[in-house]
Coordinates of C-alpha atoms and ligand atoms in Angstrom, one line a residue:
M42 CA -42.1 -29.0 86.4
S43 CA -39.2 -26.7 87.1
E44 CA -36.3 -27.8 89.3
R45 CA -34.9 -25.1 91.5
G46 CA -31.5 -24.4 92.7
Q47 CA -28.1 -23.6 91.2
A48 CA -27.0 -25.7 88.2
G49 CA -23.3 -26.3 88.5
A50 CA -20.7 -29.1 88.9
G51 CA -22.5 -32.3 89.7
S52 CA -26.0 -31.2 88.7
A53 CA -27.9 -32.1 85.6
V54 CA -26.9 -29.0 83.6
E55 CA -23.2 -28.3 83.6
K56 CA -23.6 -24.8 82.1
R57 CA -25.9 -22.6 84.1
F58 CA -26.7 -20.7 80.9
L59 CA -28.5 -23.6 79.5
A60 CA -30.5 -24.5 82.6
P61 CA -33.5 -22.3 81.8
F62 CA -33.8 -24.0 78.4
R63 CA -33.9 -27.4 80.1
G64 CA -36.8 -26.3 82.2
Q65 CA -34.9 -25.2 85.3
T66 CA -35.5 -22.0 87.3
L67 CA -32.3 -20.7 89.0
D68 CA -32.1 -18.6 92.1
V69 CA -29.6 -16.4 90.3
P70 CA -30.3 -16.0 86.5
P71 CA -27.6 -16.6 84.0
I72 CA -26.2 -13.3 82.6
W73 CA -24.5 -12.2 79.4
L74 CA -24.6 -9.0 77.5
M75 CA -25.1 -8.2 73.8
R76 CA -21.9 -6.7 72.4
Q77 CA -20.1 -7.8 75.6
A78 CA -16.9 -7.9 73.5
G79 CA -16.2 -4.5 72.0
R80 CA -14.9 -1.0 72.1
Y81 CA -15.7 -0.3 75.7
L82 CA -12.9 -2.6 76.7
P83 CA -9.3 -1.4 76.4
E84 CA -8.1 -4.9 75.6
Y85 CA -10.5 -5.2 72.7
R86 CA -9.1 -1.8 71.2
A87 CA -5.6 -3.1 71.5
T88 CA -6.4 -6.5 69.8
R89 CA -8.4 -4.7 67.2
A90 CA -5.4 -2.5 66.5
E91 CA -3.2 -5.6 66.2
A92 CA -5.6 -7.1 63.7
G93 CA -5.6 -3.9 61.6
S94 CA -9.3 -3.5 60.9
F95 CA -12.7 -4.8 62.1
L96 CA -13.1 -7.3 59.3
K97 CA -9.6 -8.5 59.6
L98 CA -10.3 -9.2 63.3
C99 CA -13.5 -11.2 62.4
Y100 CA -11.5 -13.3 59.9
N101 CA -8.6 -14.0 62.3
P102 CA -9.7 -17.0 64.3
K103 CA -6.9 -16.6 66.9
L104 CA -7.7 -12.9 67.6
A105 CA -11.4 -13.3 67.2
A106 CA -11.4 -16.1 69.8
E107 CA -9.3 -13.8 72.0
V108 CA -11.7 -10.9 72.0
T109 CA -14.5 -13.3 72.6
L110 CA -12.7 -14.4 75.8
Q111 CA -11.8 -11.0 77.1
P112 CA -15.2 -10.2 78.7
I113 CA -15.4 -13.8 80.1
R114 CA -12.0 -13.3 81.8
R115 CA -13.0 -9.9 83.1
F116 CA -16.6 -10.5 84.3
G117 CA -17.2 -14.3 84.3
F118 CA -20.3 -14.1 82.2
D119 CA -22.3 -17.4 81.9
A120 CA -22.1 -17.3 78.1
A121 CA -19.7 -16.0 75.5
I122 CA -20.9 -14.9 72.2
L123 CA -18.8 -15.7 69.1
F124 CA -17.0 -12.6 67.9
A125 CA -18.1 -11.9 64.3
D126 CA -20.7 -9.7 62.7
I127 CA -24.1 -10.1 61.1
L128 CA -22.5 -8.7 57.8
I129 CA -20.2 -11.7 57.5
V130 CA -23.0 -13.4 55.5
P131 CA -23.4 -10.7 52.7
D132 CA -19.5 -10.5 52.7
A133 CA -19.3 -14.3 52.1
L134 CA -22.0 -14.2 49.4
G135 CA -19.7 -11.8 47.6
Q136 CA -21.3 -8.4 48.1
G137 CA -18.1 -7.0 49.6
V138 CA -18.5 -5.4 53.0
R139 CA -16.2 -2.4 54.2
F140 CA -16.1 -0.9 57.5
E141 CA -15.2 2.8 57.3
E142 CA -13.4 4.1 60.3
G143 CA -16.1 5.8 62.5
E144 CA -18.8 5.5 59.9
G145 CA -20.0 1.9 60.1
P146 CA -20.5 -0.5 57.3
R147 CA -20.6 0.2 53.6
L148 CA -21.8 -2.3 50.8
D149 CA -22.4 -1.8 47.1
P150 CA -26.2 -1.9 47.3
V151 CA -28.3 -4.8 45.8
R152 CA -31.7 -3.2 44.7
S153 CA -33.1 -5.6 42.1
V154 CA -33.3 -9.2 41.1
A155 CA -30.6 -8.5 38.4
D156 CA -28.3 -7.3 41.2
L157 CA -28.7 -10.6 43.0
G158 CA -26.6 -12.1 40.1
R159 CA -23.6 -10.7 42.0
L160 CA -24.2 -13.1 45.0
D161 CA -23.2 -16.6 45.1
L162 CA -24.4 -19.0 47.8
K163 CA -21.8 -21.7 46.8
G164 CA -19.0 -19.3 47.4
T165 CA -19.7 -18.8 51.1
S166 CA -17.8 -21.9 52.5
E167 CA -14.4 -20.4 52.6
K168 CA -15.4 -17.5 54.9
F169 CA -17.9 -19.5 56.9
D170 CA -15.1 -22.0 57.5
I171 CA -12.9 -19.2 59.0
I172 CA -15.6 -18.3 61.4
A173 CA -16.2 -22.0 62.3
E174 CA -12.5 -22.2 63.2
T175 CA -13.0 -19.4 65.8
V176 CA -15.9 -21.4 67.2
Q177 CA -13.6 -24.6 67.4
R178 CA -10.9 -22.6 69.2
L179 CA -13.4 -21.2 71.7
R180 CA -14.7 -24.7 72.4
Q181 CA -11.2 -25.6 73.5
D182 CA -10.3 -22.3 75.3
L183 CA -13.6 -21.4 77.2
P184 CA -14.0 -22.5 80.7
R185 CA -16.2 -25.7 80.9
E186 CA -19.0 -23.9 82.7
T187 CA -19.3 -21.1 80.1
A188 CA -21.8 -21.7 77.2
L189 CA -20.9 -20.6 73.7
I190 CA -23.5 -18.6 71.7
G191 CA -23.4 -18.7 67.9
F192 CA -25.4 -16.1 66.0
C193 CA -26.5 -14.6 62.7
G194 CA -28.6 -11.6 61.6
A195 CA -32.1 -12.4 60.6
P196 CA -32.7 -12.3 56.9
W197 CA -34.8 -9.1 57.1
T198 CA -32.2 -7.2 59.1
V199 CA -29.2 -8.3 57.0
A200 CA -31.3 -7.5 53.8
T201 CA -31.8 -3.9 55.1
Y202 CA -28.0 -3.3 55.0
M203 CA -27.6 -5.1 51.7
V204 CA -30.3 -3.0 50.0
Q205 CA -29.4 0.4 51.7
G206 CA -25.7 -0.2 51.3
Q207 CA -25.2 1.0 54.9
G208 CA -26.9 1.5 58.2
S209 CA -30.0 3.7 58.1
A210 CA -32.6 5.1 60.5
D211 CA -35.6 3.9 58.5
Q212 CA -34.5 1.0 56.3
A213 CA -36.2 2.9 53.5
E214 CA -34.7 1.1 50.5
A215 CA -35.4 -2.5 51.7
R216 CA -39.0 -1.5 52.6
L217 CA -39.5 0.1 49.2
W218 CA -38.2 -2.9 47.3
A219 CA -40.3 -5.2 49.5
Y220 CA -43.5 -3.2 48.8
R221 CA -42.8 -2.6 45.0
D222 CA -41.6 -6.1 44.1
P223 CA -42.3 -8.6 46.8
E224 CA -41.6 -11.6 44.7
G225 CA -38.2 -10.2 43.8
F226 CA -37.4 -9.3 47.3
D227 CA -38.4 -12.8 48.3
Q228 CA -35.5 -14.1 46.3
L229 CA -33.1 -12.1 48.4
I230 CA -34.7 -13.3 51.6
D231 CA -34.7 -16.9 50.4
L232 CA -31.0 -16.6 49.6
L233 CA -30.3 -15.1 53.0
T234 CA -32.4 -17.8 54.7
A235 CA -30.4 -20.6 53.0
A236 CA -27.1 -19.0 53.8
S237 CA -28.1 -18.4 57.4
I238 CA -29.1 -22.1 57.9
D239 CA -25.8 -23.4 56.5
Y240 CA -23.8 -20.7 58.6
L241 CA -25.6 -21.6 61.9
D242 CA -25.3 -25.4 61.1
R243 CA -21.5 -24.9 60.8
Q244 CA -21.3 -23.0 64.0
V245 CA -23.1 -25.7 65.9
K246 CA -21.0 -28.5 64.3
A247 CA -18.0 -26.5 65.5
G248 CA -19.3 -26.3 69.0
A249 CA -21.9 -23.6 69.6
D250 CA -24.3 -24.5 72.5
C251 CA -27.0 -22.0 71.6
L252 CA -27.9 -19.6 68.7
Q253 CA -29.2 -16.2 68.6
I254 CA -30.9 -14.6 65.6
F255 CA -30.5 -10.7 65.7
D256 CA -33.4 -8.9 64.1
T257 CA -32.4 -5.4 64.9
W258 CA -34.8 -3.8 62.4
A259 CA -37.8 -6.1 62.9
G260 CA -39.7 -3.1 64.2
S261 CA -39.7 -1.2 60.9
L262 CA -42.4 -3.4 59.3
P263 CA -46.2 -3.4 59.8
D264 CA -47.9 -6.7 60.7
D265 CA -48.4 -8.3 57.2
E266 CA -44.9 -7.6 56.2
F267 CA -43.6 -8.5 59.6
D268 CA -45.2 -11.9 59.1
R269 CA -43.8 -12.4 55.6
W270 CA -40.1 -10.9 56.1
V271 CA -39.5 -11.5 59.7
V272 CA -41.6 -14.4 61.0
A273 CA -41.6 -16.7 58.0
P274 CA -37.8 -16.8 57.4
T275 CA -37.1 -17.1 61.1
R276 CA -39.5 -20.0 61.3
T277 CA -37.7 -21.7 58.3
I278 CA -34.3 -21.2 60.0
R279 CA -35.7 -22.4 63.3
E280 CA -37.2 -25.5 61.8
A281 CA -34.1 -26.5 59.7
L282 CA -31.9 -26.2 62.8
K283 CA -34.3 -28.2 64.9
D284 CA -34.2 -31.1 62.4
M285 CA -30.4 -31.0 62.4
H286 CA -29.7 -30.1 66.0
P287 CA -32.8 -30.7 68.1
D288 CA -31.1 -29.9 71.5
I289 CA -29.6 -26.5 70.5
P290 CA -31.8 -23.6 71.7
V291 CA -32.4 -20.7 69.5
I292 CA -33.1 -17.2 70.8
G293 CA -34.9 -14.7 68.7
F294 CA -34.3 -10.9 69.1
P295 CA -36.9 -9.1 67.2
R296 CA -36.0 -5.6 68.3
G297 CA -38.9 -3.1 68.2
A298 CA -41.5 -5.7 67.4
G299 CA -43.8 -4.5 70.2
A300 CA -47.0 -6.4 70.4
T301 CA -46.0 -8.6 67.5
A302 CA -43.2 -10.1 69.6
V303 CA -45.8 -12.5 71.2
W304 CA -46.9 -13.7 67.8
Y305 CA -43.3 -13.9 66.6
V306 CA -42.5 -16.4 69.5
S307 CA -45.5 -18.6 68.9
E308 CA -45.1 -18.6 65.1
T309 CA -41.4 -19.1 64.9
G310 CA -40.9 -21.7 67.6
V311 CA -37.9 -19.9 69.1
N312 CA -36.9 -21.3 72.5
G313 CA -35.9 -17.8 73.9
I314 CA -37.1 -14.3 73.3
G315 CA -34.7 -11.3 73.7
C316 CA -36.8 -8.3 75.0
D317 CA -35.6 -4.9 73.9
T318 CA -35.5 -1.9 76.2
A319 CA -39.2 -1.0 75.6
T320 CA -40.6 -4.6 76.1
P321 CA -41.0 -5.5 79.7
P322 CA -39.8 -9.1 80.4
F323 CA -42.5 -9.7 82.8
V324 CA -45.2 -8.7 80.4
M325 CA -43.7 -11.1 77.7
S326 CA -43.4 -13.9 80.3
E327 CA -47.2 -13.3 81.3
A328 CA -48.1 -13.9 77.7
F329 CA -46.9 -17.5 77.7
D330 CA -47.3 -20.7 79.6
E331 CA -44.3 -21.4 81.9
E332 CA -42.9 -24.1 79.5
D333 CA -43.1 -22.2 76.4
V334 CA -40.2 -19.8 76.1
V335 CA -37.2 -18.4 78.0
I336 CA -37.2 -14.6 78.5
Q337 CA -34.0 -12.6 78.1
G338 CA -33.4 -8.9 78.6
N339 CA -33.8 -6.0 79.0
L340 CA -31.7 -3.4 81.0
D341 CA -31.3 -0.1 79.1
P342 CA -27.7 0.0 77.8
L343 CA -27.7 3.8 78.7
L344 CA -28.5 3.0 82.3
L345 CA -25.4 0.8 82.3
V346 CA -23.5 4.0 81.1
A347 CA -25.2 6.2 83.8
G348 CA -24.5 3.7 86.6
G349 CA -25.3 4.7 90.2
A350 CA -28.3 4.1 92.4
R351 CA -30.7 4.0 89.5
L352 CA -28.8 1.2 87.9
D353 CA -28.9 -0.8 91.1
E354 CA -32.6 -0.2 91.7
R355 CA -33.5 -1.2 88.2
V356 CA -31.4 -4.4 88.3
D357 CA -33.1 -5.4 91.6
E358 CA -36.6 -4.6 90.0
I359 CA -35.9 -6.8 87.1
L360 CA -34.6 -9.6 89.3
D361 CA -37.7 -9.3 91.5
L362 CA -40.2 -9.3 88.6
M363 CA -38.5 -12.3 87.0
R364 CA -37.9 -14.4 90.1
D365 CA -39.1 -18.0 89.6
K366 CA -39.3 -17.5 85.8
R367 CA -37.0 -19.1 83.2
F368 CA -35.0 -15.9 82.6
I369 CA -31.6 -14.7 81.3
F370 CA -30.4 -11.4 82.4
N371 CA -29.2 -9.2 79.4
L372 CA -29.5 -5.7 78.1
G373 CA -32.3 -4.5 75.8
H374 CA -29.7 -3.8 73.1
G375 CA -25.9 -3.9 72.7
I376 CA -23.4 -2.3 75.1
V377 CA -22.4 1.2 73.8
P378 CA -18.7 2.1 73.5
Q379 CA -18.8 4.8 76.3
T380 CA -19.8 2.2 78.9
P381 CA -17.4 2.2 81.9
P382 CA -16.2 -1.4 82.5
E383 CA -16.6 -0.9 86.2
H384 CA -20.3 -0.5 85.8
V385 CA -20.5 -3.8 84.0
A386 CA -18.6 -5.5 86.9
R387 CA -21.0 -3.8 89.3
L388 CA -24.0 -5.2 87.4
V389 CA -22.7 -8.7 87.4
E390 CA -22.0 -8.5 91.1
R391 CA -25.5 -7.1 91.7
V392 CA -27.1 -9.8 89.7
R393 CA -25.2 -12.5 91.5
G394 CA -26.1 -10.9 94.9
K395 CA -22.7 -10.0 96.1
S396 CA -23.4 -6.3 96.8
Ligands
1CP536 O1 -14.9 -0.7 65.2 C1 -15.2 -1.8 65.7 O2 -14.5 -2.4 66.5 C2 -16.6 -2.3 65.3 C3 -17.7 -2.3 66.2 C4 -18.4 -3.6 66.0 C5 -18.4 -4.8 66.9 C6 -17.6 -4.9 68.2 C7 -19.2 -4.0 64.9 C8 -19.5 -3.1 63.7 N1 -19.6 -5.4 65.1 C9 -19.2 -5.8 66.3 C10 -19.4 -7.2 66.8 C11 -20.7 -7.8 66.8 N2 -21.7 -7.3 66.1 C12 -21.1 -9.0 67.5 C13 -20.2 -9.9 68.3 C14 -19.7 -9.4 69.6 C15 -20.6 -9.3 70.8 O3 -21.8 -9.2 70.8 O4 -19.9 -9.3 71.9 C16 -22.5 -9.1 67.3 C17 -23.3 -10.2 67.8 C18 -22.8 -8.1 66.3 C19 -24.2 -8.1 65.7 C20 -24.6 -6.9 64.9 N3 -23.8 -6.2 64.0 C21 -25.8 -6.4 64.8 C22 -27.0 -6.9 65.6 C23 -27.1 -6.5 66.9 C24 -27.3 -5.0 67.2 O5 -26.4 -4.4 67.9 O6 -28.4 -4.5 66.8 C25 -25.8 -5.4 63.8 C26 -27.0 -4.5 63.4 C27 -24.6 -5.3 63.3 C28 -24.1 -4.4 62.2 C29 -23.0 -3.5 62.7 N4 -21.7 -4.0 62.9 C30 -20.9 -3.0 63.4 C31 -21.7 -1.8 63.4 C32 -21.2 -0.4 63.8 C33 -23.0 -2.2 63.0 C34 -24.2 -1.3 63.0 C35 -24.3 -0.4 61.8 C36 -25.4 0.5 61.7 O7 -26.6 0.2 61.7 O8 -25.1 1.7 61.4

């Protein structure tokens, strides 16, 4: 079934990034990196300073498009990812998100059905429109061969921040609400599911070629709760998007899902699966028929910081194991701020076989 060879000008798929989703196996896999725009790049730090704050940067389409383009100019990745954040959705719902310098996000927590009265699905358009404008600009400014990935946080992961009021190691407040009052917690998940569908629909209408659903904290739930709060809402989002935009692939990233990642793929119907650092891509690919799902991942972001011979070896190992598979090279989680940009350049060269 698979066609071999490089997709490029004159071939069926103009954007190499999309080739694996169209059933093609490439000799050199497409590459992009989670958090490829960000603090490890001096030009990002300069633009963020110009914007004044992280959220002001997200809501400034000109500058947000600029930081999206920075890693494309430097490294020529096969895909750009819209610059925004998963917490745009609670912010647009009216929860009010603040980013404290050096401390991460802060939100006034929602911990009960009564608290949900503070949130308003109808009020989201204004902020979602600003993000859609960034997508439109990118559609104009990106090289023709570069795909554009839109994204949202999965309802479960976004809920963990909304309920905790900040990042946390164990997502305890959301898990406790979900155990004590599942019907009430369902209302928050349903609200986030509806908002996410609308948000992603707008991103596709504005020009996104592909979507990724980030479920960073999928690994904090045991199987029954994983099914209810991770799988079910993701399937609802996937199905709604498929009805509206059947050709737009959706990649799921259920970080930490372990063995349930296989079940996640078959139950949600995602077209691609992001493997975290602990999930070997070849093990995931063995779990499926060749046509089922595109595998993405999974270099350790800290190996990209360390660099050196071990980085080269590991890159070669991943490439060898995933040869002849529908595969997208990425990290197992986002780039960290201390990453030397030269290591990223070296990685891209290595993947493309120039070193
Ligand atoms: O100070 C700064 O400049 C802020 C750092 C930063 C950046 C660059 C934050 C704050 N968000 C982002 C951008 C971002 N976040 C993107 C787009 C850019 C790209 O990938 O190149 C994306 C896709 C995200 C997604 C995101 N935000 C996730 C899911 C992926 C993941 O890394 O697990 C999560 C969990 C967030 C929340 C968030 N935003 C920012 C921080 C520091 C955090 C984590 C908070 C915490 O858990 O403590």
